[in-house]
Amino acid sequence: MAPFGEGNPEPTFLSRDVEVADVRVLGEDGAHLRLRLRDGPAFRQGRRVTWPAIAFYLNGNGNPAPQVAPGDRIDVVYTFSQDRGDAGALELRVKDLRPAGAPH
């Protein structure tokens, strides 16, 4: 599907009601998040899959990242990227997030 650019935008995905399994705030200014996310309904049905995710500057350059905690349920917009530090494993690159079910 690559290369992406004018005329071939990168695909963006939305997942609703995703559970935050783990979160770490990164960066000197606290502007980045490293997350592990899981699909709540699938997890409750015994499918114990989590996805690594990274978020950069969701609140703008230099502003702290949104407050999220393990157990929070969120709606998340993301693309896919390769994690350079994990042998090229896929991770979600978070573009936006909000509390699950929040008004648009």
Coordinates of C-alpha atoms in Angstrom, one line a residue:
M1 CA 0.0 0.0 0.0
A2 CA 3.0 2.3 0.5
P3 CA 4.3 4.8 -0.3
F4 CA 1.9 7.2 1.3
G5 CA 1.5 10.8 0.3
E6 CA -0.6 13.0 -1.9
G7 CA -3.2 10.9 -3.7
N8 CA -2.5 7.9 -1.5
P9 CA -3.2 8.8 2.2
E10 CA -2.1 6.4 4.9
P11 CA -5.1 4.3 6.2
T12 CA -6.4 5.4 9.5
F13 CA -8.5 3.2 11.8
L14 CA -11.0 3.7 14.7
S15 CA -11.5 1.2 17.5
R16 CA -14.2 1.9 20.1
D17 CA -14.4 0.8 23.7
V18 CA -10.8 -0.4 23.9
E19 CA -9.4 -1.1 27.4
V20 CA -6.0 0.4 28.5
A21 CA -4.0 -2.6 29.9
D22 CA -0.9 -0.6 30.7
V23 CA 0.4 3.0 30.2
R24 CA 3.7 4.8 30.7
V25 CA 4.3 8.5 30.2
L26 CA 7.4 9.2 28.2
G27 CA 9.5 12.2 27.4
E28 CA 10.9 15.0 29.6
D29 CA 7.7 17.0 29.0
G30 CA 5.4 14.0 29.5
A31 CA 4.0 14.5 26.0
H32 CA 4.2 10.9 24.8
L33 CA 2.5 7.6 25.9
R34 CA 3.5 4.0 25.5
L35 CA 0.4 1.9 25.9
R36 CA -0.8 -1.7 25.8
L37 CA -4.4 -1.9 24.6
R38 CA -6.9 -4.7 24.5
D39 CA -10.4 -5.2 23.0
G40 CA -12.6 -5.4 26.1
P41 CA -15.3 -7.8 24.8
A42 CA -12.8 -10.2 23.2
F43 CA -10.7 -10.2 26.4
R44 CA -13.7 -11.0 28.5
Q45 CA -14.5 -13.9 26.1
G46 CA -11.0 -15.4 26.8
R47 CA -9.0 -14.0 23.9
R48 CA -6.1 -12.5 25.8
V49 CA -4.6 -10.4 23.0
T50 CA -3.0 -7.0 23.7
W51 CA -1.6 -4.5 21.2
P52 CA 1.4 -2.3 21.8
A53 CA 0.8 1.4 21.0
I54 CA 2.7 4.6 21.0
A55 CA 1.3 8.2 21.1
F56 CA 3.3 11.4 20.4
Y57 CA 2.1 14.9 21.1
L58 CA -1.6 14.2 21.3
N59 CA -2.2 17.6 23.0
G60 CA 0.2 19.5 20.8
N61 CA 3.9 20.0 20.9
G62 CA 5.2 20.4 24.4
N63 CA 1.9 19.8 26.2
P64 CA 1.4 16.9 28.6
A65 CA -0.2 13.8 27.2
P66 CA -3.9 13.0 28.1
Q67 CA -4.4 11.3 31.4
V68 CA -5.3 7.7 31.0
A69 CA -4.9 4.8 33.4
P70 CA -5.0 1.0 33.3
G71 CA -8.6 -0.1 33.2
D72 CA -9.8 3.1 31.4
R73 CA -12.0 2.5 28.3
I74 CA -11.2 4.6 25.3
D75 CA -12.0 5.2 21.7
V76 CA -8.8 5.4 19.7
V77 CA -7.8 6.5 16.2
Y78 CA -4.6 5.0 14.9
T79 CA -2.4 3.9 12.0
F80 CA 0.0 1.0 12.0
S81 CA 3.8 1.3 12.2
Q82 CA 6.8 -0.9 12.8
D83 CA 8.5 -0.7 16.2
R84 CA 12.1 -0.1 15.5
G85 CA 13.1 -1.5 18.9
D86 CA 11.2 -4.7 18.7
A87 CA 12.5 -6.5 15.6
G88 CA 10.1 -4.6 13.4
A89 CA 6.9 -5.8 15.2
L90 CA 3.8 -3.9 14.4
E91 CA 2.4 -1.4 16.8
L92 CA -0.5 1.1 16.8
R93 CA 0.5 4.7 16.2
V94 CA -2.2 6.6 18.1
K95 CA -3.4 9.8 16.4
D96 CA -6.2 10.6 18.9
L97 CA -8.0 9.1 21.9
R98 CA -10.9 10.0 24.1
P99 CA -13.0 8.3 26.8
A100 CA -15.1 5.6 25.3
G101 CA -18.5 6.8 24.3
A102 CA -17.7 10.5 24.7
P103 CA -19.6 12.8 22.3
H104 CA -17.9 13.8 19.1

